[in-house]
């Protein structure tokens, strides 16, 4: 099974390297970007996808898996030496342990190369030998895409907007108080700059925890290796006509520019611009549970994130990317295992509605797009019970925390997405028709048959949309 195959993978990777040396030009590479806001489910998605591509028994809707075109799959050293490797083995071990749990959160970019040996059967079998297709999976935080908006604003404009938002968001008052205690025109004091940056980060964290997603600069929340470095040690300041040399204001402005040039731009150049296929994971259910404000904020944030994929993208980005385009984008509502399948169409419709704005404004540079409700790791089983003479479609699973088994009815999602999206837009404080209760389930202990990957919902369909065409 998976573990056995991992060992197998190590042996094969040697063969893979030899292959790459002898046939460097014939191997096709697909760069699959996996993004979404923090906790959307990126790590679980990549782990489950790779496990199910190595053991393909549960991938009937991925045509190349079902018809035997994929002959073998193995992990390889990834091609980018400076990017951390996605820690597949550790994450999988956690999900499939006797007492399974969710993987630890990750806060930076990572990458994994899975190689597939493909050979079409049937009529074409004799015509072409087997070939190797490398699937390079790049995991990066959606928050980083939000920084795209910073590229075109000045420090003064960014500050003005950031301070206005802080005035009405959680923790903002504390930052404004901290700001009141410093003189931006005064000489730069590194300790003071650090205090301000920390206060700003605290505010962003609180805003994020309260459900706000538009929290910039994105790296303040997910600093990766840059934690504590000068490019992350600035904060928004009140407008000032001509800040004196060596003042706090001057230095913050300089660091803001450095952040754009040395953090934002390289990410777009080195990673984003090279992606062929993209999946954007969205925790739509989580936002619905948090209420109308969270849904509206998610909508606005996704619109911000998706500008990165639009036609007419800013000149500097177009220059970096050249003629290269993301060819397919899948918007996936994650954690659909919290809902009985009878509610999945409603979840997909809400996801489409949520992204409609962003999708209407542009055709994503000619990319094919689709929306789907998926669960990378299915933690529940379905159950229908009769309650007061009414049939209720529920899901049963093991609760996170207590470990108790529980059956759950999260509430009825409206068939017409406008019933949720309109009140969210209008600033409603609560849902009119009661609440949605989405409990957190723990992964179920698994007994996998040989050749079977972990259970999921529509992971195979997602894979078929994302790269199935490249395996034929
Ligand atoms: N029930 C369920 N929960 C999920 C699934 N995927 C992710 N989650 C939950 O979402 C959390 C965050 O997932 P993770 O992959 O770490 O998110 P990331 O921050 O985008 O990498 C996990 O700890 C789980 O609680 C899924 O397919 N089903
Ligand atoms: Mg992660």
PDB file of N, CA and C in Angstrom, residues 158-216:
ATOM      1  N   UNK A 158      -1.448  53.214   0.571  1.00  0.00           N
ATOM      2  CA  UNK A 158      -1.654  51.978   1.322  1.00  0.00           C
ATOM      3  C   UNK A 158      -1.922  52.303   2.797  1.00  0.00           C
ATOM      4  N   UNK A 159      -1.118  53.207   3.360  1.00  0.00           N
ATOM      5  CA  UNK A 159      -1.284  53.586   4.766  1.00  0.00           C
ATOM      6  C   UNK A 159      -2.685  54.121   5.032  1.00  0.00           C
ATOM      7  N   UNK A 160      -3.145  55.011   4.151  1.00  0.00           N
ATOM      8  CA  UNK A 160      -4.454  55.636   4.368  1.00  0.00           C
ATOM      9  C   UNK A 160      -5.546  54.582   4.433  1.00  0.00           C
ATOM     10  N   UNK A 161      -5.495  53.638   3.489  1.00  0.00           N
ATOM     11  CA  UNK A 161      -6.532  52.609   3.458  1.00  0.00           C
ATOM     12  C   UNK A 161      -6.401  51.669   4.656  1.00  0.00           C
ATOM     13  N   UNK A 162      -5.168  51.272   4.954  1.00  0.00           N
ATOM     14  CA  UNK A 162      -4.936  50.339   6.060  1.00  0.00           C
ATOM     15  C   UNK A 162      -5.406  50.944   7.382  1.00  0.00           C
ATOM     16  N   UNK A 163      -5.139  52.231   7.581  1.00  0.00           N
ATOM     17  CA  UNK A 163      -5.538  52.871   8.837  1.00  0.00           C
ATOM     18  C   UNK A 163      -7.062  53.013   8.914  1.00  0.00           C
ATOM     19  N   UNK A 164      -7.689  53.287   7.770  1.00  0.00           N
ATOM     20  CA  UNK A 164      -9.152  53.396   7.763  1.00  0.00           C
ATOM     21  C   UNK A 164      -9.779  52.058   8.135  1.00  0.00           C
ATOM     22  N   UNK A 165      -9.242  50.966   7.591  1.00  0.00           N
ATOM     23  CA  UNK A 165      -9.776  49.637   7.926  1.00  0.00           C
ATOM     24  C   UNK A 165      -9.517  49.316   9.393  1.00  0.00           C
ATOM     25  N   UNK A 166      -8.338  49.665   9.872  1.00  0.00           N
ATOM     26  CA  UNK A 166      -7.984  49.349  11.259  1.00  0.00           C
ATOM     27  C   UNK A 166      -8.948  50.022  12.231  1.00  0.00           C
ATOM     28  N   UNK A 167      -9.442  51.203  11.844  1.00  0.00           N
ATOM     29  CA  UNK A 167     -10.330  51.951  12.739  1.00  0.00           C
ATOM     30  C   UNK A 167     -11.602  51.170  13.046  1.00  0.00           C
ATOM     31  N   UNK A 168     -12.016  50.269  12.144  1.00  0.00           N
ATOM     32  CA  UNK A 168     -13.288  49.565  12.357  1.00  0.00           C
ATOM     33  C   UNK A 168     -13.098  48.054  12.521  1.00  0.00           C
ATOM     34  N   UNK A 169     -11.865  47.608  12.637  1.00  0.00           N
ATOM     35  CA  UNK A 169     -11.650  46.164  12.753  1.00  0.00           C
ATOM     36  C   UNK A 169     -11.033  45.798  14.100  1.00  0.00           C
ATOM     37  N   UNK A 170     -11.185  44.541  14.511  1.00  0.00           N
ATOM     38  CA  UNK A 170     -10.678  44.109  15.816  1.00  0.00           C
ATOM     39  C   UNK A 170      -9.179  44.361  15.967  1.00  0.00           C
ATOM     40  N   UNK A 171      -8.796  44.871  17.123  1.00  0.00           N
ATOM     41  CA  UNK A 171      -7.385  45.089  17.407  1.00  0.00           C
ATOM     42  C   UNK A 171      -6.839  46.356  16.783  1.00  0.00           C
ATOM     43  N   UNK A 172      -7.633  46.996  15.936  1.00  0.00           N
ATOM     44  CA  UNK A 172      -7.163  48.203  15.259  1.00  0.00           C
ATOM     45  C   UNK A 172      -6.909  49.341  16.230  1.00  0.00           C
ATOM     46  N   UNK A 173      -7.774  49.444  17.241  1.00  0.00           N
ATOM     47  CA  UNK A 173      -7.643  50.539  18.216  1.00  0.00           C
ATOM     48  C   UNK A 173      -6.295  50.452  18.930  1.00  0.00           C
ATOM     49  N   UNK A 174      -5.865  49.223  19.235  1.00  0.00           N
ATOM     50  CA  UNK A 174      -4.573  49.055  19.909  1.00  0.00           C
ATOM     51  C   UNK A 174      -3.438  49.564  19.038  1.00  0.00           C
ATOM     52  N   UNK A 175      -3.530  49.249  17.738  1.00  0.00           N
ATOM     53  CA  UNK A 175      -2.474  49.730  16.851  1.00  0.00           C
ATOM     54  C   UNK A 175      -2.483  51.250  16.794  1.00  0.00           C
ATOM     55  N   UNK A 176      -3.687  51.824  16.671  1.00  0.00           N
ATOM     56  CA  UNK A 176      -3.769  53.284  16.571  1.00  0.00           C
ATOM     57  C   UNK A 176      -3.240  53.938  17.841  1.00  0.00           C
ATOM     58  N   UNK A 177      -3.457  53.286  18.989  1.00  0.00           N
ATOM     59  CA  UNK A 177      -2.920  53.799  20.253  1.00  0.00           C
ATOM     60  C   UNK A 177      -1.386  53.756  20.227  1.00  0.00           C
ATOM     61  N   UNK A 178      -0.844  52.631  19.761  1.00  0.00           N
ATOM     62  CA  UNK A 178       0.613  52.498  19.676  1.00  0.00           C
ATOM     63  C   UNK A 178       1.186  53.570  18.745  1.00  0.00           C
ATOM     64  N   UNK A 179       0.451  53.821  17.678  1.00  0.00           N
ATOM     65  CA  UNK A 179       0.891  54.813  16.698  1.00  0.00           C
ATOM     66  C   UNK A 179       0.882  56.218  17.318  1.00  0.00           C
ATOM     67  N   UNK A 180      -0.127  56.459  18.164  1.00  0.00           N
ATOM     68  CA  UNK A 180      -0.247  57.762  18.813  1.00  0.00           C
ATOM     69  C   UNK A 180       0.958  58.086  19.691  1.00  0.00           C
ATOM     70  N   UNK A 181       1.660  57.033  20.122  1.00  0.00           N
ATOM     71  CA  UNK A 181       2.777  57.235  21.053  1.00  0.00           C
ATOM     72  C   UNK A 181       4.108  57.495  20.343  1.00  0.00           C
ATOM     73  N   UNK A 182       4.108  57.450  18.994  1.00  0.00           N
ATOM     74  CA  UNK A 182       5.385  57.693  18.302  1.00  0.00           C
ATOM     75  C   UNK A 182       5.288  58.932  17.420  1.00  0.00           C
ATOM     76  N   UNK A 183       6.429  59.480  17.099  1.00  0.00           N
ATOM     77  CA  UNK A 183       6.464  60.616  16.182  1.00  0.00           C
ATOM     78  C   UNK A 183       7.078  60.144  14.865  1.00  0.00           C
ATOM     79  N   UNK A 184       6.242  59.971  13.837  1.00  0.00           N
ATOM     80  CA  UNK A 184       6.748  59.430  12.573  1.00  0.00           C
ATOM     81  C   UNK A 184       7.836  60.305  11.955  1.00  0.00           C
ATOM     82  N   UNK A 185       7.845  61.583  12.280  1.00  0.00           N
ATOM     83  CA  UNK A 185       8.871  62.465  11.716  1.00  0.00           C
ATOM     84  C   UNK A 185      10.176  62.378  12.502  1.00  0.00           C
ATOM     85  N   UNK A 186      10.097  61.740  13.672  1.00  0.00           N
ATOM     86  CA  UNK A 186      11.292  61.593  14.500  1.00  0.00           C
ATOM     87  C   UNK A 186      12.280  60.602  13.901  1.00  0.00           C
ATOM     88  N   UNK A 187      13.495  60.632  14.426  1.00  0.00           N
ATOM     89  CA  UNK A 187      14.549  59.783  13.912  1.00  0.00           C
ATOM     90  C   UNK A 187      14.199  58.301  14.113  1.00  0.00           C
ATOM     91  N   UNK A 188      14.509  57.481  13.114  1.00  0.00           N
ATOM     92  CA  UNK A 188      14.195  56.055  13.172  1.00  0.00           C
ATOM     93  C   UNK A 188      14.840  55.403  14.388  1.00  0.00           C
ATOM     94  N   UNK A 189      14.022  54.689  15.137  1.00  0.00           N
ATOM     95  CA  UNK A 189      14.519  53.894  16.253  1.00  0.00           C
ATOM     96  C   UNK A 189      14.058  52.472  15.963  1.00  0.00           C
ATOM     97  N   UNK A 190      15.022  51.563  15.778  1.00  0.00           N
ATOM     98  CA  UNK A 190      14.692  50.214  15.316  1.00  0.00           C
ATOM     99  C   UNK A 190      13.749  49.492  16.280  1.00  0.00           C
ATOM    100  N   UNK A 191      13.939  49.750  17.576  1.00  0.00           N
ATOM    101  CA  UNK A 191      13.073  49.099  18.554  1.00  0.00           C
ATOM    102  C   UNK A 191      11.626  49.558  18.377  1.00  0.00           C
ATOM    103  N   UNK A 192      11.509  50.848  18.143  1.00  0.00           N
ATOM    104  CA  UNK A 192      10.185  51.417  17.932  1.00  0.00           C
ATOM    105  C   UNK A 192       9.536  50.859  16.656  1.00  0.00           C
ATOM    106  N   UNK A 193      10.330  50.777  15.598  1.00  0.00           N
ATOM    107  CA  UNK A 193       9.819  50.244  14.337  1.00  0.00           C
ATOM    108  C   UNK A 193       9.336  48.809  14.534  1.00  0.00           C
ATOM    109  N   UNK A 194      10.122  48.040  15.274  1.00  0.00           N
ATOM    110  CA  UNK A 194       9.755  46.656  15.549  1.00  0.00           C
ATOM    111  C   UNK A 194       8.447  46.581  16.345  1.00  0.00           C
ATOM    112  N   UNK A 195       8.315  47.473  17.348  1.00  0.00           N
ATOM    113  CA  UNK A 195       7.089  47.486  18.154  1.00  0.00           C
ATOM    114  C   UNK A 195       5.867  47.795  17.291  1.00  0.00           C
ATOM    115  N   UNK A 196       6.033  48.776  16.420  1.00  0.00           N
ATOM    116  CA  UNK A 196       4.908  49.140  15.544  1.00  0.00           C
ATOM    117  C   UNK A 196       4.549  47.976  14.615  1.00  0.00           C
ATOM    118  N   UNK A 197       5.567  47.364  14.029  1.00  0.00           N
ATOM    119  CA  UNK A 197       5.312  46.251  13.105  1.00  0.00           C
ATOM    120  C   UNK A 197       4.635  45.100  13.845  1.00  0.00           C
ATOM    121  N   UNK A 198       5.065  44.862  15.083  1.00  0.00           N
ATOM    122  CA  UNK A 198       4.451  43.793  15.871  1.00  0.00           C
ATOM    123  C   UNK A 198       2.998  44.142  16.186  1.00  0.00           C
ATOM    124  N   UNK A 199       2.753  45.399  16.546  1.00  0.00           N
ATOM    125  CA  UNK A 199       1.384  45.818  16.844  1.00  0.00           C
ATOM    126  C   UNK A 199       0.506  45.687  15.601  1.00  0.00           C
ATOM    127  N   UNK A 200       1.076  46.037  14.446  1.00  0.00           N
ATOM    128  CA  UNK A 200       0.306  45.914  13.199  1.00  0.00           C
ATOM    129  C   UNK A 200       0.009  44.444  12.903  1.00  0.00           C
ATOM    130  N   UNK A 201       0.984  43.586  13.117  1.00  0.00           N
ATOM    131  CA  UNK A 201       0.787  42.155  12.884  1.00  0.00           C
ATOM    132  C   UNK A 201      -0.274  41.602  13.841  1.00  0.00           C
ATOM    133  N   UNK A 202      -0.224  42.037  15.095  1.00  0.00           N
ATOM    134  CA  UNK A 202      -1.240  41.590  16.067  1.00  0.00           C
ATOM    135  C   UNK A 202      -2.636  41.970  15.585  1.00  0.00           C
ATOM    136  N   UNK A 203      -2.734  43.183  15.104  1.00  0.00           N
ATOM    137  CA  UNK A 203      -4.035  43.633  14.603  1.00  0.00           C
ATOM    138  C   UNK A 203      -4.483  42.774  13.414  1.00  0.00           C
ATOM    139  N   UNK A 204      -3.570  42.515  12.486  1.00  0.00           N
ATOM    140  CA  UNK A 204      -3.928  41.694  11.324  1.00  0.00           C
ATOM    141  C   UNK A 204      -4.373  40.304  11.770  1.00  0.00           C
ATOM    142  N   UNK A 205      -3.669  39.757  12.752  1.00  0.00           N
ATOM    143  CA  UNK A 205      -4.033  38.440  13.271  1.00  0.00           C
ATOM    144  C   UNK A 205      -5.445  38.434  13.832  1.00  0.00           C
ATOM    145  N   UNK A 206      -5.751  39.468  14.635  1.00  0.00           N
ATOM    146  CA  UNK A 206      -7.087  39.527  15.237  1.00  0.00           C
ATOM    147  C   UNK A 206      -8.157  39.701  14.174  1.00  0.00           C
ATOM    148  N   UNK A 207      -7.858  40.537  13.194  1.00  0.00           N
ATOM    149  CA  UNK A 207      -8.825  40.747  12.114  1.00  0.00           C
ATOM    150  C   UNK A 207      -9.043  39.434  11.359  1.00  0.00           C
ATOM    151  N   UNK A 208      -7.951  38.728  11.143  1.00  0.00           N
ATOM    152  CA  UNK A 208      -8.032  37.449  10.434  1.00  0.00           C
ATOM    153  C   UNK A 208      -8.853  36.447  11.239  1.00  0.00           C
ATOM    154  N   UNK A 209      -8.606  36.406  12.544  1.00  0.00           N
ATOM    155  CA  UNK A 209      -9.340  35.466  13.398  1.00  0.00           C
ATOM    156  C   UNK A 209     -10.819  35.804  13.426  1.00  0.00           C
ATOM    157  N   UNK A 210     -11.147  37.073  13.267  1.00  0.00           N
ATOM    158  CA  UNK A 210     -12.555  37.478  13.270  1.00  0.00           C
ATOM    159  C   UNK A 210     -13.194  37.246  11.906  1.00  0.00           C
ATOM    160  N   UNK A 211     -12.439  36.697  10.976  1.00  0.00           N
ATOM    161  CA  UNK A 211     -13.026  36.326   9.691  1.00  0.00           C
ATOM    162  C   UNK A 211     -12.658  37.260   8.549  1.00  0.00           C
ATOM    163  N   UNK A 212     -11.931  38.367   8.824  1.00  0.00           N
ATOM    164  CA  UNK A 212     -11.527  39.245   7.728  1.00  0.00           C
ATOM    165  C   UNK A 212     -10.344  38.631   6.992  1.00  0.00           C
ATOM    166  N   UNK A 213     -10.415  38.638   5.679  1.00  0.00           N
ATOM    167  CA  UNK A 213      -9.345  37.989   4.918  1.00  0.00           C
ATOM    168  C   UNK A 213      -8.411  38.997   4.264  1.00  0.00           C
ATOM    169  N   UNK A 214      -8.897  40.203   4.055  1.00  0.00           N
ATOM    170  CA  UNK A 214      -8.102  41.201   3.353  1.00  0.00           C
ATOM    171  C   UNK A 214      -7.190  41.896   4.364  1.00  0.00           C
ATOM    172  N   UNK A 215      -6.089  41.244   4.686  1.00  0.00           N
ATOM    173  CA  UNK A 215      -5.198  41.754   5.730  1.00  0.00           C
ATOM    174  C   UNK A 215      -3.805  41.901   5.135  1.00  0.00           C
ATOM    175  N   UNK A 216      -3.376  43.118   4.835  1.00  0.00           N
ATOM    176  CA  UNK A 216      -2.077  43.271   4.175  1.00  0.00           C
ATOM    177  C   UNK A 216      -1.088  44.025   5.066  1.00  0.00           C
TER     178      UNK A 216
END
